[in-house]
Amino acid sequence: MSSGETIIRVDGFTAAYNGQVILNRLSFEVHRGEVFVILGGSGCGKSTLLKHMIGLYAPAAGTILIDGHNISTAEGDERQQVLRKFGVMYQSGALFGSMTVLDNVCLPLQEFTNLPLDAIRVIASMKLQRVGLGGFDHHMPSELSGGMQKRAAIARAMALDPQVLFLDEPSAGLDPITSAELDELILSLARSLKITFVIVSHELASIFAIADRVIMLDKSVKGIVATGKPKELREHSDNAWVRQFFSRQASTDNPA
Amino acid sequence: MVTIVNAAKLRSDGPRSGVLKLAIDGRLDADSTGPVWRESTRLVTAARANNVDLDVASMDYCDGSGIALLIQLRRLQQKHGGKLEIHGLRPEFQELLDDWSQGSGETAPKAKVRTQLVEEVGRRAVEVWRDIHELITFVGQLGLALVKAARHPRTIRWRDTVLIAEEVGVNALPIVAMLSFLVGVIMAFQAAVALRQFGAEIFVANMIGLSVLREMGPLMTAIILAGRSGSAFAAEIGTMKVREEIDALKTMGLEPVRFLVVPRVLAALVMTPVLTVFADLLGVMGGSVVMMSLGFPLITFFHQLQLAVSYGSLVGGLVKAFAFGILIAAIGCLRGLQTENGASAVGLSTTHAVVSGIILIVFADGIFTIIYYLLWV
C-alpha cells in the first residue's frame, strides 16, 4: 500500500495537439506503492496523458517528474536512468512479433545488463512464471490469446524490476473473467513486489477492484473533475455528475 | 437484380391551384424506392406548390429508405415555405417516421467543405517542406548511429543484421541473376542489329561491357532491391509503429534508429555491391551468349571485353551500388517510421518507400555520372 511518499509529480501539465489544447494545467501526485488509476470517457485525453508521462511526447507546458527526474527534458544517461525506473504495458501488448515470448522479456536484460545469457534466460523465465505464463517461453506472441499477450507484456515491463508500471487500458478487449484475473495479478504484484501502478482505464468494475486512488478526467473542462478513492467519490463527491457516473456504472455492473 | 414483387408506384395529379397531389402504392423499400425518389423529388421541386398532398393509404410496406423519401419531400417543401401533408400513413410507419425525424432529420446533410486550390497547394508545400525536414533529421540521426556503431561494434545487433542480409542478398540472387542475364541478352541483340550494318558486331562486347558494369548492373540491382527490400523494410517498421512496438522500444530506452535502422542499412550496404557483382557477371554472360550465336568464339568476346573495360568501370559501378544500398535501406526505414495510424497507412508507407527509393537512385545515378565524367575525361 501507499507510503505517502511522492514518486510521480505532475505540475501544471498542458498537452496540445496541432495548436489545440487537449489537457489544461493538470497537477497531481502519485504516491509510492499505490495503484493509481486515470479514468475518464473516450476522448478525454487519458491515453495522451499517459504517453506524456512515459516520455513519448513533450508537454506544451508544465513538468512531469518521475522520482525527481524530469522525463521530458532528461537526455543521455539521465534519460536512460529515468526510463529504467518504469515499465509500460501498451494497450495491444506491443510484444515484438518477430521474437518468442521469452526473447521479448530477455531483450531489456540483454541490452542494459551484462548478465550472462543463461542468467538472463532464467530471470526472464521467472518473470513469465510470475505472471502465470510458465511453459509459454517459446511461443510466438501471435500464438497467445489477448489476455496472455498482456500478461507477457507485463512480464517484459517488469524485466528490469522497475519501481513503477504504467498500464494502458489493461481490460480493453478482454472478457470480464480474463479481465478480473488480470486485476488479481496487478493487485498481487502491487502488494508483494511493492510496485507502483499507474493505470489508464474506464472499466469501473476493475477500478473498484484495484484502485487505491483515481483521478477522473473530463473533456469539457480539459482537466481533472475528481480526485480520491473510488468508493468515496461514489458516496461523497461534491460533483453530482461524478457521483452519478460512479454509482450508475457500479449498479449496472454489480446488480447485487 | 432481384425481381421486386409489388414494387412501389407513384401517381401524380396537379399542381392545381397550388396543390400537388401524389400517391404512392405498393412496397416502398430499398429495392423499389429509387425510381419513386427520382420522380417525386423532381415533381415536388418543379411544382413549388404551397401544399403537397401525399396519399400513402395503399402503401403496404415502408423501410428506412421509404421514410428517408418522406423526410426528403418534407424538407424540399419547407425549403420554399410550402407544406407536405401525409395522408393514410399506417401507425407503425408513422412511428418510424417520428423516430427518424428526431434530431438532425429535418436539416439536409451538409455538403463537404471544398478546399480551395491555393489552400491545397499550400498544404502540399508544407508537407513537402516537413518531409525534407524529417529527411535531414533522419540522415543526421542515422549518421550518428552509424558512427556510434563503428566505434562500438558490440552494440550492433549482428544476429538481426545477418538475418536481414540473407533476406536482402541471398534470397534476391535468383531474380537479380535472371533479370541481369535477360537484360544482357536483349541489349546485345539490339546493339548487334544496329552494328551489323557497319560490320562492327564485335563492338557489341564493348557496349555490353561498359553499359553493364557502369550502369545496368548497379541500377538493375538497386531497382530490384527497392522493390523487394525497401518496401519490406517500410512494411515491417510501419506495422511495428501501428502496433505500438516502436513506442515500446523508445520507453525501454532503445533507439529505433540504432535498433531497427542500423542493421538494415548495414545489411543493404554490404549486400548491394555483392549482388551487383553477380548482376555484372550475368549481364556480360547474356551478352556473350548472343555473340556466340552470331558466330564469334567466346575467347574473341572476352578479348574485346578486356580491351574495352577497365577496373575503373567495375569499381565505379560498385561504389554506386554501395551508395544505392544505403539510400534504399534508409528511405525504406524512414517511410516505415513515418507511418501514421490506420490500416491503410502501412500500404501507403510501402508505396512511398518504393517510389522515393527509385527517385533517389536515379538522382544519385545522375550525380555519379557527372562526378565520373569530371574525374575520368
PDB file of N, CA and C in Angstrom, chain A residues 80-140:
ATOM      1  N   GLN A  80      18.211   7.510 -19.716  1.00  0.00           N
ATOM      2  CA  GLN A  80      18.265   6.055 -19.524  1.00  0.00           C
ATOM      3  C   GLN A  80      17.925   5.702 -18.079  1.00  0.00           C
ATOM      4  N   GLN A  81      18.429   6.539 -17.174  1.00  0.00           N
ATOM      5  CA  GLN A  81      18.205   6.293 -15.751  1.00  0.00           C
ATOM      6  C   GLN A  81      16.705   6.400 -15.412  1.00  0.00           C
ATOM      7  N   VAL A  82      16.029   7.427 -15.986  1.00  0.00           N
ATOM      8  CA  VAL A  82      14.588   7.584 -15.721  1.00  0.00           C
ATOM      9  C   VAL A  82      13.825   6.435 -16.349  1.00  0.00           C
ATOM     10  N   LEU A  83      14.206   6.096 -17.594  1.00  0.00           N
ATOM     11  CA  LEU A  83      13.468   5.042 -18.288  1.00  0.00           C
ATOM     12  C   LEU A  83      13.572   3.711 -17.532  1.00  0.00           C
ATOM     13  N   ARG A  84      14.697   3.502 -16.845  1.00  0.00           N
ATOM     14  CA  ARG A  84      14.870   2.277 -16.077  1.00  0.00           C
ATOM     15  C   ARG A  84      13.939   2.206 -14.875  1.00  0.00           C
ATOM     16  N   LYS A  85      13.393   3.363 -14.467  1.00  0.00           N
ATOM     17  CA  LYS A  85      12.559   3.385 -13.262  1.00  0.00           C
ATOM     18  C   LYS A  85      11.153   2.855 -13.521  1.00  0.00           C
ATOM     19  N   PHE A  86      10.764   2.794 -14.784  1.00  0.00           N
ATOM     20  CA  PHE A  86       9.395   2.328 -15.043  1.00  0.00           C
ATOM     21  C   PHE A  86       9.325   1.370 -16.226  1.00  0.00           C
ATOM     22  N   GLY A  87       8.230   0.616 -16.259  1.00  0.00           N
ATOM     23  CA  GLY A  87       7.931  -0.247 -17.388  1.00  0.00           C
ATOM     24  C   GLY A  87       6.551   0.107 -17.905  1.00  0.00           C
ATOM     25  N   VAL A  88       6.285  -0.232 -19.163  1.00  0.00           N
ATOM     26  CA  VAL A  88       4.999   0.135 -19.757  1.00  0.00           C
ATOM     27  C   VAL A  88       4.350  -1.087 -20.398  1.00  0.00           C
ATOM     28  N   MET A  89       3.071  -1.263 -20.138  1.00  0.00           N
ATOM     29  CA  MET A  89       2.310  -2.245 -20.896  1.00  0.00           C
ATOM     30  C   MET A  89       1.359  -1.483 -21.811  1.00  0.00           C
ATOM     31  N   TYR A  90       1.549  -1.653 -23.116  1.00  0.00           N
ATOM     32  CA  TYR A  90       0.701  -0.934 -24.069  1.00  0.00           C
ATOM     33  C   TYR A  90      -0.616  -1.666 -24.254  1.00  0.00           C
ATOM     34  N   GLN A  91      -1.566  -0.918 -24.786  1.00  0.00           N
ATOM     35  CA  GLN A  91      -2.918  -1.457 -24.913  1.00  0.00           C
ATOM     36  C   GLN A  91      -2.941  -2.782 -25.676  1.00  0.00           C
ATOM     37  N   SER A  92      -2.170  -2.826 -26.789  1.00  0.00           N
ATOM     38  CA  SER A  92      -2.185  -4.042 -27.602  1.00  0.00           C
ATOM     39  C   SER A  92      -1.138  -5.043 -27.124  1.00  0.00           C
ATOM     40  N   GLY A  93      -0.416  -4.702 -26.057  1.00  0.00           N
ATOM     41  CA  GLY A  93       0.676  -5.573 -25.618  1.00  0.00           C
ATOM     42  C   GLY A  93       2.000  -5.131 -26.220  1.00  0.00           C
ATOM     43  N   ALA A  94       1.964  -4.847 -27.542  1.00  0.00           N
ATOM     44  CA  ALA A  94       3.159  -4.376 -28.265  1.00  0.00           C
ATOM     45  C   ALA A  94       4.365  -5.284 -28.055  1.00  0.00           C
ATOM     46  N   LEU A  95       4.117  -6.592 -27.986  1.00  0.00           N
ATOM     47  CA  LEU A  95       5.246  -7.534 -27.959  1.00  0.00           C
ATOM     48  C   LEU A  95       5.882  -7.532 -29.343  1.00  0.00           C
ATOM     49  N   PHE A  96       7.188  -7.775 -29.398  1.00  0.00           N
ATOM     50  CA  PHE A  96       7.844  -7.800 -30.712  1.00  0.00           C
ATOM     51  C   PHE A  96       7.485  -9.099 -31.408  1.00  0.00           C
ATOM     52  N   GLY A  97       6.782  -8.963 -32.523  1.00  0.00           N
ATOM     53  CA  GLY A  97       6.196 -10.116 -33.188  1.00  0.00           C
ATOM     54  C   GLY A  97       7.210 -11.088 -33.762  1.00  0.00           C
ATOM     55  N   SER A  98       8.444 -10.609 -33.966  1.00  0.00           N
ATOM     56  CA  SER A  98       9.437 -11.492 -34.591  1.00  0.00           C
ATOM     57  C   SER A  98      10.231 -12.286 -33.555  1.00  0.00           C
ATOM     58  N   MET A  99       9.925 -12.082 -32.265  1.00  0.00           N
ATOM     59  CA  MET A  99      10.681 -12.790 -31.223  1.00  0.00           C
ATOM     60  C   MET A  99       9.732 -13.660 -30.404  1.00  0.00           C
ATOM     61  N   THR A 100      10.266 -14.717 -29.788  1.00  0.00           N
ATOM     62  CA  THR A 100       9.444 -15.525 -28.891  1.00  0.00           C
ATOM     63  C   THR A 100       9.128 -14.694 -27.642  1.00  0.00           C
ATOM     64  N   VAL A 101       8.171 -15.202 -26.859  1.00  0.00           N
ATOM     65  CA  VAL A 101       7.783 -14.504 -25.636  1.00  0.00           C
ATOM     66  C   VAL A 101       8.999 -14.346 -24.717  1.00  0.00           C
ATOM     67  N   LEU A 102       9.781 -15.414 -24.605  1.00  0.00           N
ATOM     68  CA  LEU A 102      10.955 -15.357 -23.722  1.00  0.00           C
ATOM     69  C   LEU A 102      11.951 -14.302 -24.227  1.00  0.00           C
ATOM     70  N   ASP A 103      12.200 -14.287 -25.539  1.00  0.00           N
ATOM     71  CA  ASP A 103      13.156 -13.309 -26.091  1.00  0.00           C
ATOM     72  C   ASP A 103      12.678 -11.883 -25.845  1.00  0.00           C
ATOM     73  N   ASN A 104      11.353 -11.697 -25.905  1.00  0.00           N
ATOM     74  CA  ASN A 104      10.793 -10.378 -25.613  1.00  0.00           C
ATOM     75  C   ASN A 104      11.180  -9.915 -24.212  1.00  0.00           C
ATOM     76  N   VAL A 105      11.085 -10.838 -23.251  1.00  0.00           N
ATOM     77  CA  VAL A 105      11.399 -10.478 -21.861  1.00  0.00           C
ATOM     78  C   VAL A 105      12.920 -10.362 -21.675  1.00  0.00           C
ATOM     79  N   CYS A 106      13.663 -11.180 -22.435  1.00  0.00           N
ATOM     80  CA  CYS A 106      15.132 -11.139 -22.340  1.00  0.00           C
ATOM     81  C   CYS A 106      15.704  -9.824 -22.871  1.00  0.00           C
ATOM     82  N   LEU A 107      15.023  -9.244 -23.863  1.00  0.00           N
ATOM     83  CA  LEU A 107      15.605  -8.108 -24.592  1.00  0.00           C
ATOM     84  C   LEU A 107      16.114  -6.972 -23.696  1.00  0.00           C
ATOM     85  N   PRO A 108      15.270  -6.442 -22.781  1.00  0.00           N
ATOM     86  CA  PRO A 108      15.793  -5.346 -21.937  1.00  0.00           C
ATOM     87  C   PRO A 108      16.978  -5.788 -21.081  1.00  0.00           C
ATOM     88  N   LEU A 109      16.966  -7.042 -20.634  1.00  0.00           N
ATOM     89  CA  LEU A 109      18.068  -7.545 -19.813  1.00  0.00           C
ATOM     90  C   LEU A 109      19.348  -7.633 -20.631  1.00  0.00           C
ATOM     91  N   GLN A 110      19.223  -8.082 -21.894  1.00  0.00           N
ATOM     92  CA  GLN A 110      20.400  -8.177 -22.765  1.00  0.00           C
ATOM     93  C   GLN A 110      20.968  -6.804 -23.073  1.00  0.00           C
ATOM     94  N   GLU A 111      20.054  -5.834 -23.263  1.00  0.00           N
ATOM     95  CA  GLU A 111      20.516  -4.519 -23.689  1.00  0.00           C
ATOM     96  C   GLU A 111      21.117  -3.710 -22.548  1.00  0.00           C
ATOM     97  N   PHE A 112      20.598  -3.905 -21.325  1.00  0.00           N
ATOM     98  CA  PHE A 112      21.003  -2.989 -20.258  1.00  0.00           C
ATOM     99  C   PHE A 112      21.756  -3.637 -19.095  1.00  0.00           C
ATOM    100  N   THR A 113      22.014  -4.936 -19.182  1.00  0.00           N
ATOM    101  CA  THR A 113      22.807  -5.548 -18.102  1.00  0.00           C
ATOM    102  C   THR A 113      23.951  -6.322 -18.757  1.00  0.00           C
ATOM    103  N   ASN A 114      24.964  -6.686 -17.947  1.00  0.00           N
ATOM    104  CA  ASN A 114      25.989  -7.558 -18.521  1.00  0.00           C
ATOM    105  C   ASN A 114      25.918  -8.955 -17.912  1.00  0.00           C
ATOM    106  N   LEU A 115      24.692  -9.372 -17.595  1.00  0.00           N
ATOM    107  CA  LEU A 115      24.480 -10.719 -17.081  1.00  0.00           C
ATOM    108  C   LEU A 115      24.785 -11.742 -18.170  1.00  0.00           C
ATOM    109  N   PRO A 116      25.286 -12.920 -17.772  1.00  0.00           N
ATOM    110  CA  PRO A 116      25.474 -13.969 -18.783  1.00  0.00           C
ATOM    111  C   PRO A 116      24.122 -14.421 -19.337  1.00  0.00           C
ATOM    112  N   LEU A 117      24.174 -14.931 -20.559  1.00  0.00           N
ATOM    113  CA  LEU A 117      22.933 -15.250 -21.271  1.00  0.00           C
ATOM    114  C   LEU A 117      22.061 -16.257 -20.519  1.00  0.00           C
ATOM    115  N   ASP A 118      22.703 -17.262 -19.875  1.00  0.00           N
ATOM    116  CA  ASP A 118      21.871 -18.259 -19.189  1.00  0.00           C
ATOM    117  C   ASP A 118      21.163 -17.636 -17.977  1.00  0.00           C
ATOM    118  N   ALA A 119      21.836 -16.678 -17.330  1.00  0.00           N
ATOM    119  CA  ALA A 119      21.190 -15.985 -16.210  1.00  0.00           C
ATOM    120  C   ALA A 119      20.003 -15.178 -16.713  1.00  0.00           C
ATOM    121  N   ILE A 120      20.189 -14.513 -17.847  1.00  0.00           N
ATOM    122  CA  ILE A 120      19.105 -13.707 -18.430  1.00  0.00           C
ATOM    123  C   ILE A 120      17.894 -14.583 -18.715  1.00  0.00           C
ATOM    124  N   ARG A 121      18.169 -15.782 -19.284  1.00  0.00           N
ATOM    125  CA  ARG A 121      17.055 -16.687 -19.610  1.00  0.00           C
ATOM    126  C   ARG A 121      16.314 -17.107 -18.339  1.00  0.00           C
ATOM    127  N   VAL A 122      17.078 -17.388 -17.278  1.00  0.00           N
ATOM    128  CA  VAL A 122      16.448 -17.828 -16.023  1.00  0.00           C
ATOM    129  C   VAL A 122      15.585 -16.706 -15.459  1.00  0.00           C
ATOM    130  N   ILE A 123      16.128 -15.474 -15.463  1.00  0.00           N
ATOM    131  CA  ILE A 123      15.374 -14.338 -14.920  1.00  0.00           C
ATOM    132  C   ILE A 123      14.095 -14.123 -15.726  1.00  0.00           C
ATOM    133  N   ALA A 124      14.232 -14.138 -17.052  1.00  0.00           N
ATOM    134  CA  ALA A 124      13.073 -13.877 -17.913  1.00  0.00           C
ATOM    135  C   ALA A 124      12.007 -14.940 -17.706  1.00  0.00           C
ATOM    136  N   SER A 125      12.453 -16.186 -17.586  1.00  0.00           N
ATOM    137  CA  SER A 125      11.518 -17.285 -17.416  1.00  0.00           C
ATOM    138  C   SER A 125      10.785 -17.156 -16.074  1.00  0.00           C
ATOM    139  N   MET A 126      11.544 -16.680 -15.067  1.00  0.00           N
ATOM    140  CA  MET A 126      10.959 -16.455 -13.744  1.00  0.00           C
ATOM    141  C   MET A 126       9.861 -15.395 -13.796  1.00  0.00           C
ATOM    142  N   LYS A 127      10.119 -14.322 -14.569  1.00  0.00           N
ATOM    143  CA  LYS A 127       9.117 -13.247 -14.680  1.00  0.00           C
ATOM    144  C   LYS A 127       7.867 -13.760 -15.383  1.00  0.00           C
ATOM    145  N   LEU A 128       8.068 -14.589 -16.405  1.00  0.00           N
ATOM    146  CA  LEU A 128       6.914 -15.148 -17.112  1.00  0.00           C
ATOM    147  C   LEU A 128       6.102 -16.042 -16.183  1.00  0.00           C
ATOM    148  N   GLN A 129       6.821 -16.825 -15.387  1.00  0.00           N
ATOM    149  CA  GLN A 129       6.169 -17.680 -14.400  1.00  0.00           C
ATOM    150  C   GLN A 129       5.299 -16.831 -13.456  1.00  0.00           C
ATOM    151  N   ARG A 130       5.859 -15.698 -13.031  1.00  0.00           N
ATOM    152  CA  ARG A 130       5.192 -14.847 -12.048  1.00  0.00           C
ATOM    153  C   ARG A 130       3.852 -14.302 -12.571  1.00  0.00           C
ATOM    154  N   VAL A 131       3.792 -14.037 -13.900  1.00  0.00           N
ATOM    155  CA  VAL A 131       2.536 -13.510 -14.445  1.00  0.00           C
ATOM    156  C   VAL A 131       1.623 -14.637 -14.929  1.00  0.00           C
ATOM    157  N   GLY A 132       2.012 -15.881 -14.621  1.00  0.00           N
ATOM    158  CA  GLY A 132       1.149 -17.013 -14.958  1.00  0.00           C
ATOM    159  C   GLY A 132       1.339 -17.535 -16.363  1.00  0.00           C
ATOM    160  N   LEU A 133       2.547 -17.314 -16.945  1.00  0.00           N
ATOM    161  CA  LEU A 133       2.790 -17.801 -18.298  1.00  0.00           C
ATOM    162  C   LEU A 133       3.925 -18.817 -18.323  1.00  0.00           C
ATOM    163  N   GLY A 134       4.076 -19.557 -17.206  1.00  0.00           N
ATOM    164  CA  GLY A 134       5.092 -20.601 -17.201  1.00  0.00           C
ATOM    165  C   GLY A 134       4.784 -21.609 -18.297  1.00  0.00           C
ATOM    166  N   GLY A 135       5.811 -22.038 -19.030  1.00  0.00           N
ATOM    167  CA  GLY A 135       5.583 -23.033 -20.081  1.00  0.00           C
ATOM    168  C   GLY A 135       5.266 -22.441 -21.435  1.00  0.00           C
ATOM    169  N   PHE A 136       5.171 -21.104 -21.500  1.00  0.00           N
ATOM    170  CA  PHE A 136       4.887 -20.481 -22.797  1.00  0.00           C
ATOM    171  C   PHE A 136       6.128 -19.785 -23.362  1.00  0.00           C
ATOM    172  N   ASP A 137       7.300 -20.081 -22.764  1.00  0.00           N
ATOM    173  CA  ASP A 137       8.534 -19.389 -23.133  1.00  0.00           C
ATOM    174  C   ASP A 137       8.774 -19.311 -24.638  1.00  0.00           C
ATOM    175  N   HIS A 138       8.558 -20.438 -25.315  1.00  0.00           N
ATOM    176  CA  HIS A 138       8.974 -20.474 -26.715  1.00  0.00           C
ATOM    177  C   HIS A 138       7.828 -20.277 -27.696  1.00  0.00           C
ATOM    178  N   HIS A 139       6.722 -19.751 -27.169  1.00  0.00           N
ATOM    179  CA  HIS A 139       5.626 -19.406 -28.082  1.00  0.00           C
ATOM    180  C   HIS A 139       5.894 -18.052 -28.725  1.00  0.00           C
ATOM    181  N   MET A 140       5.372 -17.864 -29.920  1.00  0.00           N
ATOM    182  CA  MET A 140       5.432 -16.540 -30.547  1.00  0.00           C
ATOM    183  C   MET A 140       4.221 -15.745 -30.016  1.00  0.00           C
TER     184      MET A 140
END
